[in-house]
Amino acid sequence: MNDHGHISVRTYWNVFGGLMLLMGLTIGAYYIEKLVLPLPEIVAVGIALLIAFTKTALIVTFFMHLKVSSRLAQLFAASSFVWLLIMFMITMGDYFARGWPAQTGPLS
Amino acid sequence: MSTSAIPQNYTSTRADSATEWIKSWLLTVDHKRIAILYLLSINFFFLLGGLAASLVRVELVTPQGDLMTADMYNRMFTLHGVIMVFFFLIPAIPAVMGNFLVPLMIGARDLAFPRLNLLSWYLYMGGGVFALVAAITGGVDTGWTFYTPFSSSYSNSNVILTMSGAFIMGFSSILTGLNFIVTIHKMRAPGMTWFRLPLFIWANYATSLIQILATPVLGIALLLVMVERVWRVGIFDPALGGDPLLFQHLFWFYSHPAVYIMILPAMGVISELISAFSRKRIFGYEFIAFSSIAIAVLGFLVWGHHMFVSSQSVYSGLVFSFITMLVAIPSAIKVFNWTATLYKGSISYRTPMLYALGFIGLFIIGGLTGIFLGVVAVDIHVTDTYFVVAHFHYVMVGGTIMAYLGGIHYWWPKMTGRMYNEAWGAISALVVFVGFNMTFFPQFVMGYLGMPRRYHVYPEEFQIYHVLSTAGASILGLGFIIPIIYLTLSLFVGKVAGPNPWAATGLEWSIASPPPTHNFDQTPVVTEEAYAYPEDAAAQDSDSWQAGSHL
Ligand code: HEM
Ligand SMILES: [Cu+2]
């Protein structure tokens, strides 16, 4: 019956350390971008998102026990990311196609 | 006093004092007791939402705004919408009937996480308190849809309190979904394979998927509005660099699937009722089961049909319109299968069946008008009119509430051990049906003619429809009050029901009514499919019928 493997307390602390490090990185990246090296917005946001995704992955894998969970639980977790993807893709599809076709009606 | 007897059923206790008795209910982890807690609290919110609706309808009797100011009117219909959607329709069937029946139907002793289940109820109540406090201290004027930037920048009503209420209630919904999914995967009795599950279980499983996948998005959207309101962070308000349409995307990513949170469990109830009162195996079991899953999945891809007249890209609109047509297919599959089940069945017009038949008719009207609205060209004409109001009341009241009432009547003997007065049951089902149609049918007409929603002053030519609608609402209200009376009375004077008053199949009918605390003395072993009525049950019934026997 027991689907759960074991994650040691040591690993938890290591992950915690990693998360703190990444938080420092997020804050650091903000100051570097603001004070030292102004990046185009898309790059800056991209970097921030990348760090955020890494944090999420660490939390989900270790703190939420996904690494040692049953296949079924992993499937459910993965499906939530598929759904996130659906949300982003369709929403961004709208933003992408907002100006199409250029207005030609009586209003313009 | 202290007989050492084990409580005979889940309602009896060994408590010696009133406080202990209250504690035994408020701290219970028994899924059946939690269902009763939900039943009482959800019905309380239903009556409250109904009160707000009545005030709205009374205001609309005349074209002038004579009962309320415009501002008060806004707050009133918002109160109605918020309470009915978040505190009645979404939790109603899963939290009351699902809680009571999921373990019983699959042969389990309880849900997988009984304490989490109790926590869900407290979260529901907590969210309800927030919403009530918001209402009492001035109310909200944004509509239940909370559109930005009005809600995030301009409204000075209790937006944050109300949103917090919906946010907290959302967690209750997520936890219930989680509990059902784990229970259905892990706790089925031996022999209870997936394709022997009652269709009510399939429906609740599909609903649970939506609850856990969609609700977090609503939570985040509401949180972002609150953040923007408090700290002026630019997310939705263009003046701050945000995009108001982003809110609509996030909101409807939840709220369209949420309409299926309301209707899927209702469809599950109807499958049970139709089969039981036709005394026939349900037609197309697999199709009904999989159409629930199909609705749950496709329901996530159509939210943009609420945004046709926003500045959404016309290409997005086109795609959303097309997928909206697709999602109607699984709904239609269910209707066809229910109808086919009736064919050559031995139909008895008991109260629950009256609600079930009412459901089918009204849901068809509601669903088909949904298709009208899914066509961009038609929607541009009728969006934000009473046509939309009529559409969604046909599906939510004609669909979900009909099924809720039908289910309550069907499982009432199981929950309480008593039968209610059948004549009054039938009368009130008819009163509800007539009142409902009289309330909402005129709204299709006036909406099509151009009566906009959410206005309390309107051109005189629409008055006749509003008067009809308000008259219908009074009848409908009566139809909701009568059952409260005879159901309450039945607790004291009702005939003792016995384990299986409807001669129905299903594990829940194989045990005593009300069920014992631990449901099953021995874990049941399932050897047959759901709805295993004998092939010739209908024929036998009709042969043995004589004047005076039950319909
Ligand atoms: C056959 C399936 C359905 C289709 C094709 C459909 C289609 C639509 C469309 C296109 C709209 C947008 C109208 C507008 O704002 O201009 C709409 C509104 C709505 N529908 Fe449906 N619908 C369906 C079933 C349902 C069901 C089952 C429910 C609930 C149980 C529901 C509840 C609602 C609600 C609440 C709104 C209005 C939301 C608001 O603006 O306040 N619909 N529907
Ligand atoms: Cu929709």
XYZ file of C-alpha atoms and ligand atoms in Angstrom:
703
model
C 0.000 0.000 0.000
C 2.847 2.385 0.766
C 3.602 4.444 -2.306
C 5.899 6.743 -0.437
C 9.618 6.400 -0.546
C 11.695 8.424 1.779
C 13.371 11.807 1.516
C 15.959 12.507 4.152
C 15.940 15.582 6.375
C 19.359 16.381 4.956
C 17.906 16.622 1.462
C 15.199 18.944 2.741
C 17.819 21.282 4.147
C 19.811 21.161 0.932
C 16.717 22.052 -1.081
C 15.927 24.818 1.377
C 19.440 26.164 0.910
C 19.005 25.990 -2.837
C 15.744 27.926 -2.637
C 17.342 30.643 -0.528
C 20.151 30.889 -3.042
C 17.671 31.260 -5.882
C 15.775 33.921 -3.958
C 19.040 35.833 -3.598
C 19.534 35.423 -7.321
C 16.071 36.865 -8.057
C 16.774 39.941 -5.959
C 20.306 40.238 -7.304
C 19.092 40.019 -10.882
C 16.691 42.878 -10.215
C 19.441 45.169 -8.956
C 21.874 44.197 -11.683
C 19.255 44.944 -14.294
C 18.256 48.241 -12.710
C 21.694 49.558 -11.791
C 24.376 47.867 -13.827
C 23.167 46.342 -17.037
C 19.799 47.485 -18.419
C 18.416 44.523 -20.365
C 15.515 44.513 -22.777
C 12.329 43.681 -20.868
C 11.800 40.359 -22.584
C 15.223 39.091 -21.523
C 14.831 40.347 -17.972
C 11.414 38.762 -17.570
C 12.726 35.588 -19.174
C 15.516 35.337 -16.623
C 13.137 35.999 -13.723
C 10.761 33.328 -15.000
C 13.567 30.832 -15.429
C 14.598 31.279 -11.807
C 10.979 30.986 -10.703
C 10.479 27.768 -12.651
C 13.568 26.281 -11.051
C 12.235 27.102 -7.603
C 8.869 25.568 -8.431
C 10.502 22.427 -9.742
C 12.519 22.025 -6.543
C 9.475 22.493 -4.325
C 7.287 20.149 -6.308
C 9.898 17.425 -6.597
C 11.134 17.371 -3.025
C 8.843 19.188 -0.630
C 5.723 17.878 -2.310
C 7.239 14.386 -2.553
C 6.641 14.003 -6.236
C 9.999 12.309 -6.644
C 8.908 9.406 -4.469
C 5.192 9.361 -5.266
C 3.206 6.830 -7.235
C 2.979 7.050 -10.992
C -0.632 8.151 -10.677
C 0.225 11.105 -8.454
C 2.982 12.095 -10.875
C 0.533 11.922 -13.736
C -1.886 14.236 -11.936
C 0.894 16.703 -11.166
C 2.051 16.656 -14.777
C -1.476 17.214 -16.024
C -1.705 20.436 -14.056
C 1.261 21.720 -16.049
C -0.377 20.669 -19.276
C -3.398 22.711 -18.212
C -1.169 25.664 -17.385
C 0.247 25.362 -20.864
C -3.251 25.359 -22.359
C -4.077 28.512 -20.452
C -0.936 30.291 -21.561
C -1.121 29.162 -25.157
C -4.707 30.153 -25.782
C -4.422 33.423 -23.881
C -1.219 34.375 -25.664
C -2.851 33.377 -28.948
C -5.337 36.159 -28.330
C -2.619 38.708 -27.540
C -0.672 37.636 -30.569
C -3.600 38.062 -32.938
C -5.092 41.178 -31.297
C -4.477 43.593 -34.133
C -5.535 41.284 -36.952
C -6.868 42.301 -39.367
C -6.003 45.964 -39.219
C -9.260 47.836 -38.735
C -10.985 48.537 -41.988
C -14.545 49.035 -40.860
C -16.492 52.298 -40.735
C -15.056 53.007 -37.290
C -11.527 53.688 -38.475
C -28.768 6.528 30.414
C -25.542 4.952 29.447
C -26.573 1.977 27.522
C -23.436 0.591 26.019
C -25.096 0.163 22.649
C -23.212 1.343 19.610
C -25.106 4.168 17.914
C -27.586 2.580 15.545
C -27.018 4.962 12.734
C -24.963 7.979 11.914
C -27.480 10.420 13.348
C -27.778 8.891 16.788
C -25.181 9.787 19.411
C -24.148 8.832 22.873
C -23.785 12.473 23.886
C -25.171 13.193 27.367
C -25.407 16.953 27.126
C -26.378 19.532 24.565
C -22.840 20.835 24.225
C -21.546 17.355 23.619
C -24.198 16.790 21.025
C -23.258 19.988 19.248
C -19.603 19.027 19.440
C -20.371 15.610 18.017
C -21.699 17.349 14.923
C -19.277 20.248 14.555
C -16.200 18.087 15.051
C -17.438 15.053 13.173
C -15.334 13.399 10.512
C -18.180 11.189 9.297
C -18.836 11.995 5.642
C -22.585 11.592 6.180
C -22.728 14.087 9.010
C -20.576 16.532 7.063
C -23.044 16.159 4.201
C -25.841 17.165 6.576
C -23.833 20.174 7.781
C -23.423 21.178 4.153
C -27.091 20.574 3.448
C -28.144 22.999 6.160
C -25.579 25.675 5.390
C -25.972 25.510 1.621
C -29.726 25.770 1.902
C -29.302 28.768 4.172
C -27.247 30.498 1.489
C -29.766 29.470 -1.139
C -32.559 31.194 0.782
C -30.408 34.279 1.235
C -29.571 34.413 -2.463
C -33.259 33.887 -3.170
C -34.158 36.842 -0.974
C -31.815 39.080 -2.964
C -33.339 37.752 -6.189
C -36.832 38.555 -4.947
C -35.840 42.142 -4.222
C -34.349 42.431 -7.709
C -37.538 41.055 -9.257
C -39.777 43.350 -7.206
C -37.762 46.382 -8.294
C -38.221 45.376 -11.910
C -42.018 45.317 -11.789
C -42.101 48.954 -12.862
C -39.944 50.669 -15.486
C -38.953 53.349 -12.971
C -36.406 52.803 -10.244
C -38.795 53.214 -7.353
C -37.651 50.671 -4.800
C -33.900 51.114 -4.882
C -31.302 53.510 -6.147
C -29.230 52.406 -9.104
C -26.325 51.825 -6.763
C -28.374 49.712 -4.386
C -29.692 47.710 -7.336
C -26.131 46.957 -8.468
C -25.294 45.701 -5.012
C -28.427 43.601 -4.873
C -27.900 41.644 -8.083
C -24.228 41.219 -7.220
C -25.177 39.766 -3.850
C -27.592 37.428 -5.599
C -25.008 36.313 -8.156
C -22.093 35.883 -5.768
C -24.100 33.890 -3.253
C -25.869 31.703 -5.776
C -22.762 30.903 -7.821
C -20.050 30.558 -5.195
C -22.025 29.496 -2.160
C -24.845 27.488 -3.655
C -24.448 26.151 -7.200
C -20.778 25.223 -7.102
C -20.794 23.322 -3.821
C -24.419 22.149 -3.852
C -24.457 18.695 -5.384
C -20.863 17.564 -4.741
C -20.735 18.788 -1.159
C -24.154 17.540 -0.104
C -24.952 14.500 -2.228
C -21.387 13.717 -3.248
C -20.226 13.728 0.326
C -23.065 11.516 1.414
C -23.000 9.133 -1.513
C -19.503 8.733 -2.912
C -18.328 6.407 -0.125
C -21.683 4.602 0.020
C -21.835 4.029 -3.717
C -18.337 2.629 -4.024
C -18.545 0.527 -0.884
C -16.136 2.498 1.323
C -16.326 3.413 4.992
C -15.602 7.095 4.450
C -13.764 9.452 2.136
C -10.002 9.065 1.868
C -9.317 12.123 4.040
C -12.121 12.573 6.575
C -10.463 15.452 8.445
C -9.743 17.288 5.233
C -13.420 16.882 4.484
C -14.353 18.620 7.726
C -11.810 21.336 6.939
C -13.565 21.869 3.606
C -16.786 22.610 5.417
C -15.087 25.088 7.730
C -13.454 26.793 4.774
C -16.830 27.000 3.097
C -18.322 28.577 6.198
C -15.322 30.882 6.586
C -15.701 32.092 3.020
C -19.416 32.521 3.646
C -18.760 34.697 6.690
C -16.526 36.971 4.623
C -19.190 37.295 1.949
C -21.888 37.982 4.534
C -19.848 40.580 6.373
C -19.155 42.259 3.039
C -22.872 42.292 2.290
C -23.914 43.620 5.674
C -21.315 46.372 5.715
C -22.390 47.835 2.388
C -22.161 45.154 -0.267
C -20.375 45.004 -3.612
C -21.390 46.542 -6.918
C -19.161 44.784 -9.446
C -21.434 41.939 -10.504
C -20.403 38.363 -9.752
C -17.885 38.606 -12.604
C -15.724 41.259 -10.859
C -14.610 42.802 -14.162
C -11.528 45.005 -14.075
C -10.605 47.840 -14.067
C -13.879 48.711 -12.335
C -13.287 46.201 -9.551
C -9.593 46.915 -9.193
C -9.520 50.702 -9.449
C -12.888 52.417 -9.456
C -15.454 50.607 -7.350
C -15.551 51.801 -3.759
C -17.620 48.952 -2.401
C -16.458 45.920 -0.394
C -14.591 44.266 -3.243
C -11.729 42.845 -1.208
C -13.916 41.289 1.474
C -16.150 39.603 -1.071
C -13.244 38.365 -3.156
C -11.611 36.955 -0.042
C -14.831 35.087 0.608
C -14.818 33.554 -2.864
C -11.085 32.860 -2.561
C -11.471 30.956 0.714
C -14.508 29.075 -0.545
C -12.403 28.067 -3.547
C -10.105 26.096 -1.287
C -13.076 24.254 0.107
C -13.964 23.302 -3.448
C -10.411 22.188 -4.275
C -10.172 20.022 -1.173
C -13.492 18.345 -1.872
C -12.333 17.560 -5.405
C -9.041 16.195 -4.150
C -10.816 14.027 -1.608
C -13.180 12.569 -4.210
C -10.422 11.793 -6.694
C -8.306 9.939 -4.170
C -11.347 8.142 -2.760
C -12.568 6.995 -6.148
C -9.116 5.802 -7.169
C -8.162 4.089 -3.960
C -11.175 3.012 -1.979
C -13.491 1.145 -4.301
C -14.793 -2.099 -2.845
C -13.479 -5.367 -4.294
C -15.140 -5.994 -7.649
C -16.155 -2.344 -8.073
C -14.347 -1.818 -11.356
C -14.386 1.520 -13.141
C -17.136 0.374 -15.477
C -19.314 -0.833 -12.655
C -19.302 2.571 -10.973
C -22.625 4.361 -10.840
C -22.655 7.252 -13.299
C -23.040 9.672 -10.417
C -19.495 8.687 -9.434
C -18.158 9.274 -12.947
C -19.819 12.672 -12.971
C -18.324 13.610 -9.631
C -14.928 12.370 -10.733
C -15.036 14.604 -13.812
C -16.227 17.499 -11.660
C -13.389 16.961 -9.221
C -10.867 17.180 -12.041
C -12.254 20.586 -12.978
C -12.292 21.690 -9.364
C -8.622 21.010 -8.827
C -7.422 22.214 -12.230
C -9.488 25.390 -12.611
C -10.134 26.770 -9.137
C -6.520 27.814 -8.454
C -6.687 30.097 -11.485
C -9.691 31.918 -10.034
C -7.829 32.219 -6.749
C -4.852 33.805 -8.481
C -7.017 36.138 -10.550
C -8.863 37.391 -7.475
C -5.611 37.747 -5.563
C -4.144 39.850 -8.364
C -7.159 42.180 -8.317
C -6.722 42.610 -4.583
C -3.013 43.306 -5.031
C -3.778 45.903 -7.650
C -6.433 47.490 -5.446
C -4.233 47.713 -2.394
C -0.781 48.440 -3.779
C -1.642 49.878 -7.190
C 0.521 47.316 -8.954
C -0.299 47.567 -12.649
C -1.820 44.264 -13.729
C -5.299 44.935 -15.064
C -5.777 48.710 -15.052
C -4.498 50.288 -18.275
C -3.862 53.505 -16.375
C -1.248 51.569 -14.393
C 0.128 49.716 -17.396
C -2.052 46.619 -17.102
C -4.564 44.930 -19.403
C -8.200 44.615 -18.311
C -8.786 41.740 -20.696
C -6.213 39.635 -18.912
C -8.647 39.478 -16.021
C -11.414 38.230 -18.272
C -9.130 35.515 -19.610
C -8.181 34.346 -16.136
C -11.688 34.691 -14.750
C -13.372 32.733 -17.525
C -10.627 30.126 -17.606
C -12.142 29.210 -14.272
C -15.711 30.303 -14.670
C -16.592 28.517 -17.848
C -15.357 25.188 -16.468
C -17.168 26.214 -13.292
C -20.491 26.048 -15.080
C -19.640 22.394 -15.642
C -18.823 22.063 -11.956
C -22.477 23.003 -11.545
C -24.001 20.872 -14.272
C -21.903 17.655 -14.352
C -22.900 16.424 -10.888
C -26.467 17.356 -11.798
C -26.213 15.140 -14.873
C -24.896 12.380 -12.621
C -27.976 12.659 -10.436
C -30.236 12.532 -13.483
C -28.605 9.338 -14.756
C -29.396 7.693 -11.419
C -32.983 8.911 -11.348
C -33.825 8.048 -14.933
C -32.548 4.525 -14.552
C -34.180 3.905 -11.174
C -37.617 5.152 -12.226
C -37.567 3.435 -15.619
C -36.448 0.214 -13.938
C -34.023 -0.300 -16.758
C -30.321 -0.557 -17.273
C -29.126 2.865 -18.389
C -28.705 3.094 -22.138
C -25.141 3.718 -23.327
C -23.361 3.571 -19.978
C -19.906 4.068 -21.462
C -21.044 6.991 -23.564
C -22.494 8.790 -20.570
C -19.403 8.072 -18.496
C -16.941 9.267 -21.118
C -19.039 12.252 -22.110
C -18.572 13.517 -18.542
C -14.821 13.367 -19.006
C -15.093 14.910 -22.474
C -17.141 17.798 -21.110
C -14.601 18.342 -18.348
C -11.709 18.499 -20.823
C -13.377 20.422 -23.664
C -14.900 22.802 -21.141
C -11.441 24.213 -20.604
C -11.078 25.308 -24.210
C -14.098 27.544 -24.755
C -13.856 30.346 -22.211
C -13.419 33.042 -24.852
C -17.097 32.756 -25.826
C -17.733 35.091 -22.898
C -15.430 37.644 -24.516
C -16.765 37.912 -28.072
C -17.551 41.614 -27.704
C -14.498 42.488 -25.663
C -11.461 43.551 -27.622
C -10.407 39.930 -27.933
C -8.889 39.093 -31.309
C -11.558 38.152 -33.829
C -9.485 35.108 -34.738
C -9.583 33.922 -31.141
C -13.308 34.519 -31.198
C -13.629 32.337 -34.262
C -11.725 29.454 -32.695
C -13.602 29.732 -29.398
C -16.877 29.756 -31.290
C -15.948 26.558 -33.097
C -14.848 24.688 -29.977
C -18.024 25.855 -28.220
C -20.009 23.928 -30.806
C -17.931 20.829 -30.019
C -18.623 20.954 -26.293
C -22.335 20.727 -26.951
C -21.865 17.248 -28.446
C -21.171 15.336 -25.227
C -24.064 17.163 -23.544
C -26.347 16.042 -26.337
C -25.041 12.477 -26.065
C -26.256 12.373 -22.501
C -29.690 13.671 -23.396
C -30.061 11.072 -26.153
C -29.024 8.282 -23.825
C -31.437 9.317 -21.088
C -34.241 9.448 -23.586
C -33.287 6.046 -24.947
C -33.325 4.709 -21.393
C -36.926 5.822 -21.017
C -37.886 3.922 -24.151
C -39.796 0.773 -23.157
C -38.987 1.406 -19.515
C -41.500 1.021 -16.713
C -41.715 4.693 -15.863
C -43.099 5.749 -12.527
C -43.824 9.416 -12.006
C -42.601 9.738 -8.456
C -41.368 13.120 -7.241
C -37.671 12.614 -8.100
C -38.619 11.464 -11.590
C -40.734 14.565 -12.139
C -37.676 16.673 -11.412
C -35.561 14.488 -13.697
C -37.961 14.849 -16.603
C -38.165 18.577 -15.927
C -34.397 18.686 -16.029
C -34.182 17.090 -19.454
C -36.611 19.520 -21.046
C -35.196 22.632 -19.460
C -31.601 21.630 -20.024
C -32.314 21.174 -23.725
C -33.650 24.719 -23.942
C -30.740 26.055 -21.913
C -28.161 24.128 -23.907
C -29.568 25.015 -27.298
C -29.712 28.715 -26.476
C -26.092 28.308 -25.417
C -25.365 27.264 -28.972
C -27.076 30.427 -30.231
C -24.795 32.416 -27.971
C -21.775 30.501 -29.153
C -22.309 31.829 -32.662
C -20.407 35.110 -32.783
C -22.861 36.904 -35.046
C -25.867 36.078 -32.859
C -24.013 36.775 -29.656
C -23.056 40.285 -30.736
C -26.763 41.011 -30.978
C -27.840 39.522 -27.655
C -24.797 39.686 -25.402
C -25.411 41.489 -22.122
C -29.154 41.239 -22.648
C -31.780 39.237 -20.815
C -31.335 36.537 -23.445
C -28.079 35.580 -21.757
C -29.726 35.854 -18.352
C -32.453 33.479 -19.511
C -29.909 31.060 -21.022
C -27.910 30.635 -17.884
C -30.912 30.423 -15.620
C -32.304 27.641 -17.782
C -29.126 25.640 -17.272
C -28.414 26.621 -13.687
C -31.934 26.668 -12.226
C -33.653 24.410 -14.753
C -30.628 22.124 -14.726
C -28.705 22.175 -11.488
C -31.477 23.111 -9.071
C -33.923 20.644 -10.622
C -31.336 17.903 -10.212
C -30.500 19.057 -6.703
C -34.146 18.875 -5.681
C -34.669 15.587 -7.506
C -31.629 14.114 -5.786
C -32.647 15.387 -2.368
C -36.047 13.723 -2.791
C -34.550 10.500 -4.114
C -31.984 10.073 -1.346
C -34.046 11.692 1.419
C -35.259 8.304 2.686
C -31.639 7.143 2.748
C -30.408 10.240 4.569
C -33.205 10.439 7.125
C -34.883 7.047 7.100
C -38.269 8.648 6.407
C -40.565 9.068 3.426
C -42.059 12.449 2.665
C -45.579 13.159 1.499
C -45.668 12.025 -2.118
C -48.648 14.175 -3.102
C -47.030 17.358 -1.854
C -43.823 16.282 -3.518
C -45.499 15.995 -6.893
C -47.408 19.241 -6.418
C -44.322 21.242 -5.586
C -42.359 19.717 -8.476
C -45.073 20.946 -10.817
C -45.215 24.339 -9.128
C -41.439 24.688 -9.561
C -41.680 23.720 -13.227
C -44.474 26.162 -14.009
C -43.006 28.975 -11.929
C -39.611 28.470 -13.456
C -40.793 28.714 -17.044
C -42.977 31.686 -16.308
C -40.037 33.481 -14.716
C -37.429 32.853 -17.332
C -39.143 32.293 -20.650
C -40.235 35.944 -21.002
C -36.601 36.863 -20.437
C -35.615 35.197 -23.712
C -38.158 37.331 -25.512
C -37.317 40.645 -23.955
C -33.617 39.943 -24.223
C -33.946 39.256 -27.897
C -35.898 42.520 -28.221
C -33.047 44.391 -26.588
C -33.624 44.583 -22.837
C -30.115 44.876 -21.365
C -29.143 43.017 -18.193
C -28.165 44.802 -14.965
C -30.384 47.891 -15.397
C -33.160 48.788 -12.994
C -34.741 51.484 -15.182
C -35.979 50.363 -18.576
C -38.241 51.402 -21.475
C -41.931 50.843 -20.838
C -42.382 48.404 -23.702
C -40.553 45.752 -21.660
C -42.759 46.063 -18.598
C -45.152 43.269 -19.535
C -42.293 40.764 -19.677
C -40.908 41.904 -16.360
C -44.294 41.652 -14.703
C -44.744 38.120 -16.040
C -41.287 37.236 -14.853
C -41.850 38.572 -11.346
C -45.191 36.786 -11.113
C -43.451 33.578 -12.163
C -40.745 34.151 -9.586
C -43.376 34.287 -6.842
C -44.721 30.916 -7.948
C -41.196 29.551 -8.153
C -40.469 30.825 -4.657
C -43.548 29.011 -3.399
C -42.308 25.852 -5.092
C -39.064 26.078 -3.121
C -40.792 26.736 0.196
C -43.308 23.862 0.099
C -40.586 21.159 0.110
C -38.896 22.774 3.109
C -42.149 22.320 4.992
C -43.075 18.769 4.069
C -39.498 17.510 4.195
C -39.098 18.917 7.701
C -42.431 17.422 8.725
C -41.424 14.051 7.320
C -38.665 13.841 9.927
C -41.345 13.535 12.592
C -44.354 11.999 10.911
C -42.945 10.411 7.761
C -43.442 6.724 7.096
C -40.336 4.700 7.944
C -38.622 4.119 4.637
C -36.716 0.883 5.060
C -33.469 0.204 3.247
C -34.711 0.394 -0.321
C -38.024 2.212 -0.793
C -37.580 2.617 -4.561
C -36.480 -0.971 -5.217
C -33.400 0.556 -6.812
C -30.002 -0.981 -7.461
C -26.780 0.396 -5.994
C -24.756 -0.272 -2.868
C -26.278 2.658 -0.995
C -29.643 0.873 -1.092
C -28.223 -2.369 0.276
C -27.747 -0.997 3.791
C -30.098 0.351 6.449
C -31.654 3.821 6.233
C -30.241 5.953 7.734
C -26.919 4.184 7.182
C -24.929 2.917 10.150
C -21.978 5.043 11.244
C -19.472 2.847 9.465
C -21.642 2.306 6.403
C -20.965 -1.375 5.759
C -20.649 -4.078 8.398
C -18.631 -6.135 5.967
C -16.839 -4.761 2.977
C -19.222 -5.482 0.124
C -18.023 -7.483 -2.851
C -19.414 -6.278 -6.138
C -20.279 -8.845 -8.771
C -22.509 -7.012 -11.193
C -22.660 -3.839 -13.203
C -24.475 -0.727 -12.039
C -28.207 -0.574 -12.795
C -28.512 -4.336 -13.021
C -32.261 -4.374 -13.285
C -33.520 -7.667 -14.637
C -33.977 -7.615 -18.421
C -37.709 -8.004 -18.058
C -38.227 -5.710 -15.049
C -40.204 -3.249 -17.125
C -42.326 -5.944 -18.737
C -43.059 -7.566 -15.377
C -44.044 -4.238 -13.887
C -46.493 -3.529 -16.639
C -47.960 -7.033 -16.458
C -48.567 -6.807 -12.756
C -49.989 -3.314 -12.918
C -53.554 -2.816 -11.890
C -55.740 0.169 -11.166
C -54.666 1.707 -7.872
C -51.099 0.476 -7.814
C -48.295 2.988 -7.919
C -47.823 4.942 -11.069
C -24.481 23.448 -24.338
C -23.625 24.080 -23.691
C -23.490 25.587 -23.495
C -23.132 26.527 -24.412
C -22.814 26.298 -25.867
C -23.090 27.801 -23.725
C -22.736 29.008 -24.292
C -22.694 30.225 -23.640
C -22.225 31.458 -24.197
C -21.700 31.632 -25.602
C -22.333 32.425 -23.260
C -21.898 33.877 -23.372
C -23.027 34.780 -23.701
C -22.659 36.228 -23.576
O -22.158 36.653 -22.513
O -22.882 36.978 -24.542
C -22.862 31.804 -22.091
C -23.121 32.464 -20.903
C -23.341 31.804 -19.719
N -23.571 30.452 -19.553
Fe -23.636 29.070 -21.022
N -23.456 27.618 -22.421
C -23.697 26.270 -22.255
C -24.063 25.646 -21.096
C -24.075 26.269 -19.861
C -24.242 25.588 -18.615
C -24.437 24.096 -18.462
C -24.196 26.533 -17.645
C -24.320 26.403 -16.146
C -24.748 25.411 -15.487
C -23.997 27.815 -18.278
C -23.899 29.005 -17.610
C -23.668 30.215 -18.199
C -23.537 31.461 -17.485
C -23.580 31.634 -15.965
C -23.350 32.463 -18.422
C -23.277 33.966 -18.202
C -22.120 34.456 -17.459
C -22.236 35.950 -17.253
O -21.929 36.713 -18.170
O -22.636 36.363 -16.156
N -23.946 27.614 -19.632
N -23.088 30.459 -22.342
Cu -19.159 29.617 -20.978
